[in-house]
Amino acid sequence: MKIMMLTAATLPVYRSQLAELLMDAVIHNALTDYQPIQNREEAATYFHSLRDGLAKGERLLWVGCDQNGVVASIQLEICTRPDGRNRAEVQQLLVHSRARRKGAGKRLLAVLEQEAMQRQRGLLYLDTLAGTAAEAFYRAQGYSCLGELPDYACLAEGYYCPAVIYYKRLFRVNQVVRPIAS
């Protein structure tokens, strides 16, 4: 599998394949929070909406490709708040059903973590639906469970389900933060 970081300029080249990847995840219930996406056009629109964040450097997007095209993707949202320059959020790890359990997700996550370290983001966090196989995957990659959020994601069936927050400290920030005087 070849891994590439996309930019705002290269995203349109892969948008159709990314839409197919997202639709595969929806069809195979890998992303129940994406159930409202009904077709490839809506999926392509979602990926098109990422261009501004990619252009500003607030979001990073990688794809994993095999001989048949895009089989996986992952995103990293860089926290731009002054009090959050040490952290970033892992988002939307997608692996096509034909490529699951072959190491694609693990490889993409490792590339994302390496880039996060290069950008001085020592704390990564993510959310995933509670009770899914994703929890075991993230724990196996060294992520720790912070806790559960009730009623977090609305499923297509119209009910809400809990999500779980995970984090991983890539390195400890050595800077001491002094409390604000009151």
Backbone as a printed PyTorch tensor [residue, N CA C, xyz], in Angstrom:
tensor([[[  0.8440,  -1.1780,   0.0000],
         [  0.0000,   0.0000,   0.0000],
         [  0.8910,   1.2440,   0.0000]],

        [[  0.6050,   2.1450,  -0.8840],
         [  1.3160,   3.4190,  -0.9630],
         [  0.5000,   4.4650,  -0.2090]],

        [[  1.1620,   5.2290,   0.6600],
         [  0.4860,   6.2570,   1.4470],
         [  0.9190,   7.6320,   0.9480]],

        [[ -0.0790,   8.4980,   0.7310],
         [  0.1870,   9.8590,   0.2580],
         [ -0.5990,  10.8520,   1.0960]],

        [[  0.0240,  12.0080,   1.3860],
         [ -0.7030,  13.1040,   2.0130],
         [ -1.2950,  13.9510,   0.8930]],

        [[ -2.5970,  14.2000,   0.9930],
         [ -3.2550,  15.0320,  -0.0110],
         [ -3.2210,  16.4900,   0.4050]],

        [[ -3.3390,  17.3510,  -0.5700],
         [ -3.4170,  18.7970,  -0.3520],
         [ -4.7350,  19.2810,  -0.9460]],

        [[ -5.0060,  20.5510,  -0.7720],
         [ -6.2100,  21.1250,  -1.3840],
         [ -6.1530,  20.9670,  -2.9000]],

        [[ -4.9550,  21.0210,  -3.4660],
         [ -4.8040,  20.8990,  -4.9170],
         [ -4.9660,  19.4610,  -5.4010]],

        [[ -4.5190,  18.4840,  -4.6140],
         [ -4.5940,  17.0900,  -5.0530],
         [ -5.8820,  16.3930,  -4.6230]],

        [[ -6.6120,  16.9600,  -3.6870],
         [ -7.8560,  16.3480,  -3.2270],
         [ -8.8280,  16.0520,  -4.3690]],

        [[ -9.0660,  16.9850,  -5.2970],
         [-10.0310,  16.6930,  -6.3660],
         [ -9.6890,  15.4460,  -7.1860]],

        [[ -8.4120,  15.1230,  -7.3200],
         [ -8.0020,  13.9380,  -8.0780],
         [ -8.5280,  12.6660,  -7.4110]],

        [[ -8.5960,  12.6670,  -6.0790],
         [ -8.9740,  11.4770,  -5.3160],
         [-10.3930,  11.5380,  -4.7510]],

        [[-11.0870,  12.6580,  -4.9510],
         [-12.3910,  12.8510,  -4.3150],
         [-13.3850,  11.7420,  -4.6550]],

        [[-13.4500,  11.3200,  -5.8850],
         [-14.3880,  10.2700,  -6.2870],
         [-14.0540,   8.9410,  -5.5910]],

        [[-12.7700,   8.6130,  -5.5290],
         [-12.3640,   7.3720,  -4.8700],
         [-12.6060,   7.4560,  -3.3590]],

        [[-12.3950,   8.6320,  -2.7870],
         [-12.6820,   8.8130,  -1.3630],
         [-14.1750,   8.6790,  -1.0890]],

        [[-14.9940,   9.1920,  -2.0020],
         [-16.4440,   9.0440,  -1.8550],
         [-16.8350,   7.5710,  -1.8910]],

        [[-16.2160,   6.8080,  -2.7730],
         [-16.4810,   5.3620,  -2.8320],
         [-16.0640,   4.6850,  -1.5310]],

        [[-14.9280,   5.1100,  -0.9790],
         [-14.4490,   4.5620,   0.2900],
         [-15.4470,   4.8520,   1.4050]],

        [[-15.9290,   6.0760,   1.4680],
         [-16.9030,   6.4500,   2.4940],
         [-18.2010,   5.6720,   2.3200]],

        [[-18.6650,   5.5260,   1.0950],
         [-19.8940,   4.7640,   0.8520],
         [-19.7190,   3.2980,   1.2480]],

        [[-18.5400,   2.7340,   0.9890],
         [-18.2670,   1.3580,   1.4150],
         [-18.3650,   1.2440,   2.9320]],

        [[-17.8400,   2.2440,   3.6420],
         [-17.9120,   2.2230,   5.1050],
         [-19.3580,   2.2970,   5.5820]],

        [[-20.1600,   3.1280,   4.9470],
         [-21.5680,   3.2520,   5.3240],
         [-22.3030,   1.9430,   5.0490]],

        [[-22.0940,   1.3760,   3.8710],
         [-22.7720,   0.1360,   3.4800],
         [-22.4230,  -1.0100,   4.4210]],

        [[-21.1700,  -1.0610,   4.8550],
         [-20.7180,  -2.1500,   5.7220],
         [-20.7870,  -1.8050,   7.2070]],

        [[-21.5410,  -0.7680,   7.5340],
         [-21.7660,  -0.3620,   8.9260],
         [-20.4900,  -0.0890,   9.6970]],

        [[-19.4470,   0.3190,   9.0030],
         [-18.1970,   0.6610,   9.6800],
         [-18.2780,   2.0520,  10.2770]],

        [[-19.1900,   2.8730,   9.7790],
         [-19.3430,   4.2400,  10.2660],
         [-20.8210,   4.5420,  10.4340]],

        [[-21.3940,   4.1230,  11.5040],
         [-22.8190,   4.3460,  11.6820],
         [-23.1610,   5.8220,  11.8200]],

        [[-22.2040,   6.6610,  12.2200],
         [-22.5020,   8.0880,  12.3100],
         [-22.5580,   8.7490,  10.9380]],

        [[-22.2050,   8.0430,   9.8730],
         [-22.3130,   8.5660,   8.5170],
         [-23.5480,   8.0450,   7.7940]],

        [[-24.4270,   7.3640,   8.4960],
         [-25.6030,   6.8010,   7.8460],
         [-26.4230,   7.8460,   7.0790]],

        [[-26.4890,   9.1100,   7.5190],
         [-27.2730,  10.0790,   6.7490],
         [-26.7630,  10.2820,   5.3210]],

        [[-25.5080,   9.9480,   5.0340],
         [-25.0000,  10.0650,   3.6700],
         [-25.6490,   8.9650,   2.8440]],

        [[-26.3740,   9.3820,   1.8260],
         [-27.1860,   8.4510,   1.0520],
         [-26.5420,   7.9930,  -0.2600]],

        [[-25.6330,   8.7990,  -0.8030],
         [-25.1060,   8.4510,  -2.1230],
         [-23.7030,   9.0180,  -2.3180]],

        [[-23.1070,   8.6500,  -3.4560],
         [-21.7390,   9.0760,  -3.7620],
         [-21.6200,  10.5880,  -3.8510]],

        [[-22.6420,  11.2440,  -4.3590],
         [-22.5890,  12.6990,  -4.4970],
         [-22.4610,  13.3680,  -3.1230]],

        [[-23.2460,  12.9130,  -2.1580],
         [-23.1400,  13.4650,  -0.7990],
         [-21.7770,  13.1570,  -0.1930]],

        [[-21.2690,  11.9600,  -0.4480],
         [-19.9480,  11.5950,   0.0650],
         [-18.8660,  12.4620,  -0.5770]],

        [[-18.9730,  12.7040,  -1.8810],
         [-17.9960,  13.5560,  -2.5650],
         [-18.0740,  14.9920,  -2.0430]],

        [[-19.2870,  15.4480,  -1.7590],
         [-19.4700,  16.7910,  -1.2050],
         [-18.7770,  16.9110,   0.1470]],

        [[-18.8750,  15.8590,   0.9710],
         [-18.1800,  15.8760,   2.2640],
         [-16.6840,  16.0860,   2.0410]],

        [[-16.0790,  15.3050,   1.1570],
         [-14.6360,  15.4440,   0.9480],
         [-14.2880,  16.7900,   0.3160]],

        [[-15.1360,  17.3040,  -0.5490],
         [-14.9020,  18.6390,  -1.1240],
         [-14.8670,  19.6960,  -0.0180]],

        [[-15.6920,  19.5060,   1.0140],
         [-15.7540,  20.4780,   2.1130],
         [-14.4510,  20.5570,   2.9090]],

        [[-13.5620,  19.6010,   2.7270],
         [-12.2870,  19.5920,   3.4570],
         [-11.2320,  20.4960,   2.8270]],

        [[-11.4610,  20.9490,   1.6120],
         [-10.4290,  21.7040,   0.8800],
         [ -9.9420,  22.9400,   1.6230]],

        [[-10.8480,  23.7020,   2.2120],
         [-10.4510,  24.9270,   2.9030],
         [ -9.5180,  24.6140,   4.0750]],

        [[ -9.8690,  23.6310,   4.8760],
         [ -9.0230,  23.2370,   6.0080],
         [ -7.6690,  22.7180,   5.5580]],

        [[ -7.6540,  21.9710,   4.4520],
         [ -6.3830,  21.4890,   3.9030],
         [ -5.5260,  22.6580,   3.4380]],

        [[ -6.1550,  23.6170,   2.7720],
         [ -5.4240,  24.7840,   2.2590],
         [ -4.8260,  25.6070,   3.3940]],

        [[ -5.5540,  25.7110,   4.5020],
         [ -5.0830,  26.5030,   5.6410],
         [ -4.1100,  25.7400,   6.5310]],

        [[ -3.9350,  24.4530,   6.2840],
         [ -3.0520,  23.6450,   7.1240],
         [ -3.6760,  23.2570,   8.4470]],

        [[ -4.9770,  23.4470,   8.5780],
         [ -5.6880,  23.0910,   9.8060],
         [ -6.1030,  21.6220,   9.8080]],

        [[ -6.0760,  21.0010,   8.6580],
         [ -6.4580,  19.6050,   8.5060],
         [ -5.4520,  18.9400,   7.5750]],

        [[ -5.0950,  17.7110,   7.9100],
         [ -4.2260,  16.8980,   7.0680],
         [ -5.0090,  15.6520,   6.6770]],

        [[ -4.7820,  15.1670,   5.4650],
         [ -5.5100,  14.0150,   4.9480],
         [ -4.5460,  13.1080,   4.2030]],

        [[ -4.5420,  11.8400,   4.5890],
         [ -3.7250,  10.8410,   3.9230],
         [ -4.6380,   9.8150,   3.2760]],

        [[ -4.1670,   9.2600,   2.1720],
         [ -4.8330,   8.1250,   1.5490],
         [ -3.8290,   6.9970,   1.4140]],

        [[ -4.3560,   5.7900,   1.4950],
         [ -3.5860,   4.5860,   1.2180],
         [ -4.1390,   3.9740,  -0.0530]],

        [[ -3.2720,   3.7020,  -1.0180],
         [ -3.7100,   3.1690,  -2.3070],
         [ -3.0400,   1.8290,  -2.5920]],

        [[ -3.8170,   0.9380,  -3.1930],
         [ -3.2590,  -0.2980,  -3.7240],
         [ -3.3960,  -0.2520,  -5.2370]],

        [[ -3.2090,  -1.3650,  -5.8930],
         [ -3.2650,  -1.3940,  -7.3580],
         [ -4.6390,  -1.0160,  -7.9030]],

        [[ -5.6910,  -1.0810,  -7.0660],
         [ -7.0450,  -0.7500,  -7.5030],
         [ -7.4820,   0.6570,  -7.1080]],

        [[ -6.6320,   1.4120,  -6.4250],
         [ -6.9790,   2.7690,  -6.0230],
         [ -6.9930,   2.9460,  -4.5160]],

        [[ -7.7500,   3.9290,  -4.0550],
         [ -7.7960,   4.2820,  -2.6340],
         [ -8.4900,   3.1780,  -1.8400]],

        [[ -7.8050,   2.6770,  -0.8160],
         [ -8.3810,   1.6530,   0.0610],
         [ -8.4990,   2.1290,   1.5030]],

        [[ -7.9280,   3.2790,   1.8210],
         [ -7.9760,   3.7660,   3.2020],
         [ -7.6730,   5.2560,   3.2310]],

        [[ -8.1550,   5.9030,   4.2880],
         [ -7.8260,   7.3110,   4.5040],
         [ -7.9010,   7.6190,   5.9940]],

        [[ -7.2660,   8.7070,   6.3720],
         [ -7.2900,   9.1770,   7.7610],
         [ -7.0480,  10.6810,   7.7330]],

        [[ -7.5930,  11.3580,   8.7350],
         [ -7.4460,  12.8140,   8.8280],
         [ -6.9030,  13.1990,  10.2040]],

        [[ -6.2140,  14.3280,  10.2300],
         [ -5.7380,  14.9160,  11.4770],
         [ -6.1500,  16.3720,  11.4760]],

        [[ -6.9430,  16.7600,  12.4570],
         [ -7.3180,  18.1630,  12.6030],
         [ -6.3840,  18.7930,  13.6200]],

        [[ -5.6590,  19.8050,  13.1860],
         [ -4.6850,  20.4930,  14.0230],
         [ -5.4100,  21.5400,  14.8590]],

        [[ -5.2500,  21.4830,  16.1610],
         [ -5.8580,  22.4890,  17.0300],
         [ -5.0850,  23.7930,  16.8390]],

        [[ -5.8130,  24.8510,  16.5100],
         [ -5.1660,  26.1380,  16.2530],
         [ -5.3770,  27.1300,  17.3890]],

        [[ -6.0940,  26.7100,  18.4130],
         [ -6.3010,  27.6110,  19.5490],
         [ -4.9780,  27.8240,  20.2820]],

        [[ -4.7510,  29.0050,  20.8210],
         [ -3.4930,  29.2760,  21.5310],
         [ -3.2360,  28.3070,  22.6850]],

        [[ -4.2930,  27.8350,  23.3490],
         [ -4.0960,  26.9270,  24.4720],
         [ -4.0440,  25.4640,  24.0420]],

        [[ -4.0650,  25.1900,  22.7300],
         [ -4.0960,  23.8180,  22.2690],
         [ -3.0430,  23.4800,  21.2450]],

        [[ -1.9580,  24.2020,  21.2670],
         [ -0.9310,  23.9980,  20.2430],
         [ -0.1160,  22.7300,  20.4430]],

        [[ -0.4570,  21.9590,  21.4710],
         [  0.2230,  20.7000,  21.7080],
         [ -0.6340,  19.5060,  21.2940]],

        [[ -1.8290,  19.7560,  20.7360],
         [ -2.7250,  18.6290,  20.4810],
         [ -3.3420,  18.6810,  19.0860]],

        [[ -3.8910,  17.5250,  18.7000],
         [ -4.5830,  17.3910,  17.4160],
         [ -5.5700,  16.2300,  17.5370]],

        [[ -6.5930,  16.2660,  16.6750],
         [ -7.6360,  15.2430,  16.7300],
         [ -7.5470,  14.3070,  15.5280]],

        [[ -7.4890,  13.0170,  15.8130],
         [ -7.5300,  11.9840,  14.7800],
         [ -8.9830,  11.8560,  14.3410]],

        [[ -9.2070,  11.8880,  13.0290],
         [-10.5780,  11.8120,  12.5210],
         [-10.6690,  10.8770,  11.3240]],

        [[-11.8040,  10.2590,  11.1990],
         [-12.2400,   9.5280,  10.0150],
         [-11.2420,   8.5140,   9.4660]],

        [[-10.8290,   7.5920,  10.2770],
         [-10.0330,   6.4820,   9.7620],
         [-10.9900,   5.5600,   9.0090]],

        [[-10.8170,   5.4780,   7.7060],
         [-11.6600,   4.6530,   6.8430],
         [-10.7940,   3.6030,   6.1650]],

        [[-11.2440,   2.3550,   6.1910],
         [-10.5580,   1.2810,   5.4770],
         [-11.6150,   0.5260,   4.6840]],

        [[-11.3800,   0.3740,   3.3960],
         [-12.3270,  -0.3230,   2.5250],
         [-12.5130,  -1.7630,   3.0110]],

        [[-13.7140,  -2.2880,   2.8430],
         [-14.0240,  -3.6360,   3.3140],
         [-13.0880,  -4.6870,   2.7100]],

        [[-12.6140,  -4.4760,   1.4940],
         [-11.7180,  -5.4600,   0.8810],
         [-10.2970,  -5.4050,   1.4530]],

        [[ -9.9950,  -4.3500,   2.2170],
         [ -8.6360,  -4.1760,   2.7490],
         [ -8.5760,  -4.2790,   4.2660]],

        [[ -9.6770,  -4.5490,   4.9170],
         [ -9.6840,  -4.5890,   6.3850],
         [ -8.8760,  -5.7650,   6.9170]],

        [[ -8.3120,  -5.5050,   8.0960],
         [ -7.5370,  -6.5020,   8.8420],
         [ -6.2600,  -6.9230,   8.1010]],

        [[ -5.7400,  -5.9870,   7.2990],
         [ -4.4930,  -6.2350,   6.5760],
         [ -3.4240,  -5.2090,   6.9290]],

        [[ -3.6850,  -4.3860,   7.9270],
         [ -2.6890,  -3.4280,   8.3980],
         [ -2.7910,  -2.0270,   7.8260]],

        [[ -3.7670,  -1.7590,   6.9730],
         [ -3.8710,  -0.4300,   6.3640],
         [ -4.1390,   0.6440,   7.4110]],

        [[ -5.0800,   0.3970,   8.3080],
         [ -5.3990,   1.3780,   9.3500],
         [ -4.2200,   1.6280,  10.2670]],

        [[ -3.5410,   0.5730,  10.6430],
         [ -2.3750,   0.6880,  11.5240],
         [ -1.2710,   1.5040,  10.8550]],

        [[ -1.0350,   1.2620,   9.5670],
         [  0.0070,   2.0070,   8.8490],
         [ -0.3550,   3.4740,   8.7070]],

        [[ -1.6150,   3.7630,   8.3680],
         [ -2.0300,   5.1690,   8.2500],
         [ -1.9230,   5.8860,   9.5830]],

        [[ -2.3380,   5.2330,  10.6510],
         [ -2.2610,   5.8500,  11.9710],
         [ -0.8090,   6.1310,  12.3570]],

        [[  0.0930,   5.2390,  12.0170],
         [  1.5200,   5.4470,  12.3190],
         [  2.0730,   6.6470,  11.5510]],

        [[  1.6800,   6.8040,  10.2840],
         [  2.1190,   7.9570,   9.4890],
         [  1.5620,   9.2440,  10.0910]],

        [[  0.2970,   9.2130,  10.4700],
         [ -0.3370,  10.3810,  11.1010],
         [  0.3950,  10.7530,  12.3880]],

        [[  0.7040,   9.7760,  13.2190],
         [  1.3900,  10.0530,  14.4860],
         [  2.7790,  10.6370,  14.2500]],

        [[  3.4850,  10.1360,  13.2530],
         [  4.8130,  10.6670,  12.9320],
         [  4.7200,  12.1360,  12.5150]],

        [[  3.7400,  12.4470,  11.6890],
         [  3.5480,  13.8380,  11.2540],
         [  3.1520,  14.7230,  12.4330]],

        [[  2.3040,  14.2050,  13.3100],
         [  1.8990,  14.9650,  14.4970],
         [  3.1250,  15.3170,  15.3460]],

        [[  4.0340,  14.3570,  15.5100],
         [  5.2500,  14.6260,  16.2880],
         [  6.1010,  15.6940,  15.6030]],

        [[  6.2220,  15.6210,  14.2880],
         [  7.0100,  16.6140,  13.5600],
         [  6.4030,  18.0080,  13.7030]],

        [[  5.1040,  18.0700,  13.9020],
         [  4.4160,  19.3500,  14.0780],
         [  4.2590,  19.7250,  15.5460]],

        [[  4.9930,  19.0380,  16.4110],
         [  5.0030,  19.3080,  17.8530],
         [  3.6230,  19.1370,  18.4950]],

        [[  2.8860,  18.1600,  18.0240],
         [  1.5870,  17.8130,  18.6080],
         [  1.7860,  16.5370,  19.4020]],

        [[  2.0040,  16.6990,  20.6910],
         [  2.3250,  15.5660,  21.5540],
         [  1.1250,  14.8260,  22.0980]],

        [[ -0.0600,  15.3810,  21.9320],
         [ -1.2710,  14.7510,  22.4550],
         [ -2.2860,  14.5930,  21.3310]],

        [[ -2.6530,  13.3590,  21.0560],
         [ -3.6830,  13.0690,  20.0670],
         [ -4.9240,  12.5700,  20.7820]],

        [[ -6.0730,  12.8960,  20.2470],
         [ -7.3210,  12.3900,  20.8170],
         [ -8.2890,  12.0850,  19.6840]],

        [[ -9.2940,  11.2950,  19.9840],
         [-10.2880,  10.9000,  18.9960],
         [-11.5340,  10.4330,  19.7110]],

        [[-12.6200,  10.3470,  18.9530],
         [-13.8250,   9.7220,  19.4960],
         [-14.2600,   8.6310,  18.5340]],

        [[-14.8740,   7.6140,  19.0900],
         [-15.4150,   6.5180,  18.3030],
         [-16.6650,   6.0130,  19.0010]],

        [[-17.5320,   5.3750,  18.2600],
         [-18.7570,   4.8710,  18.8680],
         [-18.4290,   3.7960,  19.8870]],

        [[-19.1090,   3.8610,  21.0200],
         [-18.8880,   2.8900,  22.0990],
         [-19.3240,   1.5080,  21.6460]],

        [[-18.5580,   0.5130,  22.0650],
         [-18.9210,  -0.8690,  21.8080],
         [-18.5800,  -1.3830,  20.4270]],

        [[-17.7820,  -0.6390,  19.6690],
         [-17.4160,  -1.0910,  18.3240],
         [-16.0150,  -1.6920,  18.3190]],

        [[-15.6850,  -2.3520,  17.2180],
         [-14.3560,  -2.9440,  17.0700],
         [-13.2710,  -1.8740,  17.0490]],

        [[-13.6350,  -0.6550,  16.7140],
         [-12.6500,   0.4370,  16.6820],
         [-12.0020,   0.6350,  18.0450]],

        [[-12.7580,   0.4090,  19.1060],
         [-12.1780,   0.5790,  20.4470],
         [-10.9880,  -0.3510,  20.6510]],

        [[-11.1390,  -1.6080,  20.3010],
         [-10.0390,  -2.5720,  20.4610],
         [ -8.8630,  -2.1840,  19.5740]],

        [[ -9.1590,  -1.6920,  18.3690],
         [ -8.0970,  -1.2700,  17.4600],
         [ -7.2770,  -0.1480,  18.0840]],

        [[ -7.9360,   0.8890,  18.5800],
         [ -7.2040,   2.0260,  19.1420],
         [ -6.4470,   1.6410,  20.4070]],

        [[ -7.0280,   0.8100,  21.2350],
         [ -6.3010,   0.3330,  22.4340],
         [ -5.0380,  -0.4230,  22.0120]],

        [[ -5.1380,  -1.2410,  20.9750],
         [ -3.9740,  -2.0000,  20.4990],
         [ -2.8900,  -1.0820,  19.9370]],

        [[ -3.2660,   0.1330,  19.5350],
         [ -2.2940,   1.1040,  19.0170],
         [ -1.7670,   2.0230,  20.1110]],

        [[ -2.1000,   1.7320,  21.3610],
         [ -1.5630,   2.4990,  22.4780],
         [ -2.4210,   3.6500,  22.9520]],

        [[ -3.6560,   3.7420,  22.5010],
         [ -4.5580,   4.8060,  22.9400],
         [ -5.2400,   4.3950,  24.2360]],

        [[ -5.4500,   5.3690,  25.1040],
         [ -6.0980,   5.1450,  26.4000],
         [ -7.4980,   5.7300,  26.3870]],

        [[ -8.3960,   5.0360,  27.0480],
         [ -9.7770,   5.4920,  27.1290],
         [ -9.8940,   6.5740,  28.1860]],

        [[-10.4460,   7.6990,  27.8060],
         [-10.6720,   8.7940,  28.7350],
         [-12.0470,   8.6840,  29.3730]],

        [[-13.0310,   8.2530,  28.5880],
         [-14.3810,   8.1080,  29.1190],
         [-15.4100,   8.0800,  28.0220]],

        [[-16.6360,   7.9500,  28.4380],
         [-17.7520,   7.8210,  27.5110],
         [-18.6290,   9.0660,  27.5590]],

        [[-19.1080,   9.4610,  26.3850],
         [-20.0610,  10.5670,  26.2650],
         [-21.4160,   9.9820,  25.8830]],

        [[-22.4270,  10.1480,  26.7180],
         [-23.7420,   9.5960,  26.3600],
         [-24.3960,  10.4180,  25.2550]],

        [[-25.2840,   9.7930,  24.5180],
         [-26.0950,  10.4870,  23.5080],
         [-25.2510,  11.3340,  22.5610]],

        [[-24.1400,  10.8090,  22.1160],
         [-23.1790,  11.5830,  21.3260],
         [-23.4980,  11.5920,  19.8370]],

        [[-23.7830,  10.4370,  19.2690],
         [-23.9720,  10.3410,  17.8210],
         [-25.3900,   9.8830,  17.5080]],

        [[-26.0150,  10.5650,  16.5750],
         [-27.3550,  10.1890,  16.1430],
         [-27.2390,   9.2030,  14.9920]],

        [[-27.7940,   8.0350,  15.1780],
         [-27.7760,   7.0210,  14.1400],
         [-28.9380,   7.2320,  13.1830]],

        [[-28.8320,   6.6030,  12.0280],
         [-29.8740,   6.7480,  11.0060],
         [-31.2370,   6.3100,  11.5330]],

        [[-31.2380,   5.3870,  12.4480],
         [-32.4970,   4.8990,  13.0010],
         [-33.1700,   5.9300,  13.8930]],

        [[-32.5090,   7.0560,  14.1520],
         [-33.1010,   8.1430,  14.9110],
         [-32.8410,   8.1180,  16.4020]],

        [[-31.9840,   7.2460,  16.8560],
         [-31.6610,   7.2610,  18.2770],
         [-30.1780,   7.5990,  18.4600]],

        [[-29.8690,   8.0780,  19.6430],
         [-28.5060,   8.4860,  19.9510],
         [-27.7710,   7.3690,  20.6690]],

        [[-26.4930,   7.2870,  20.4160],
         [-25.6750,   6.2820,  21.0900],
         [-24.4340,   6.9640,  21.6730]],

        [[-23.8030,   6.3040,  22.6310],
         [-22.6230,   6.9050,  23.2570],
         [-21.3690,   6.7710,  22.4010]],

        [[-20.4510,   7.6630,  22.6340],
         [-19.1260,   7.6090,  22.0210],
         [-18.1040,   7.5170,  23.1420]],

        [[-16.9300,   7.0660,  22.7910],
         [-15.8350,   6.9420,  23.7440],
         [-14.6890,   7.8100,  23.2510]],

        [[-14.0780,   8.5390,  24.1850],
         [-12.9390,   9.4020,  23.8750],
         [-11.6520,   8.6470,  24.2060]],

        [[-10.7470,   8.6260,  23.2650],
         [ -9.4380,   8.0080,  23.4540],
         [ -8.3600,   9.0670,  23.2410]],

        [[ -7.2080,   8.8580,  23.8720],
         [ -6.0850,   9.7730,  23.6740],
         [ -4.7920,   8.9770,  23.6860]],

        [[ -3.7660,   9.5940,  23.1240],
         [ -2.4210,   9.0160,  23.1560],
         [ -1.4290,  10.1530,  23.2960]],

        [[ -0.5700,  10.0250,  24.2590],
         [  0.5000,  11.0170,  24.4440],
         [  1.7150,  10.5230,  23.6650]],

        [[  2.0800,  11.2710,  22.6360],
         [  3.2340,  10.9190,  21.8180],
         [  4.5340,  11.3430,  22.4900]],

        [[  4.4790,  12.4710,  23.1530],
         [  5.5990,  12.9460,  23.9690],
         [  5.0370,  13.9290,  24.9700]],

        [[  5.7510,  14.0970,  26.0610],
         [  5.3140,  15.0040,  27.1100],
         [  5.8460,  16.3960,  26.8210]],

        [[  4.9620,  17.3610,  26.9250],
         [  5.3540,  18.7540,  26.7550],
         [  6.1130,  19.1670,  28.0130]],

        [[  7.3020,  19.7050,  27.8250],
         [  8.1460,  20.0640,  28.9620],
         [  7.8720,  21.4520,  29.5050]],

        [[  7.1090,  22.2090,  28.7950],
         [  6.8320,  23.5730,  29.2020],
         [  5.8630,  23.5720,  30.3880]],

        [[  6.1760,  24.3440,  31.3940],
         [  5.3070,  24.4790,  32.5630],
         [  4.3000,  25.5780,  32.2910]],

        [[  3.0410,  25.2700,  32.4870],
         [  1.9850,  26.2570,  32.2930],
         [  1.6000,  26.7970,  33.6550]],

        [[  1.6880,  28.0940,  33.7840],
         [  1.3310,  28.7260,  35.0540],
         [ -0.1430,  29.0670,  35.0590]],

        [[ -0.8080,  28.8350,  36.1750],
         [ -2.2370,  29.1680,  36.2410],
         [ -2.4480,  30.6750,  36.1290]],

        [[ -3.5740,  31.0390,  35.5860],
         [ -3.9150,  32.4490,  35.4430],
         [ -4.2800,  32.9970,  36.8240]],

        [[ -3.6720,  34.1160,  37.1720],
         [ -3.9540,  34.7320,  38.4650],
         [ -5.3520,  35.3040,  38.4680]],

        [[ -6.0520,  35.1250,  39.5820],
         [ -7.4130,  35.6720,  39.6580],
         [ -7.4580,  36.9860,  40.3850]]])
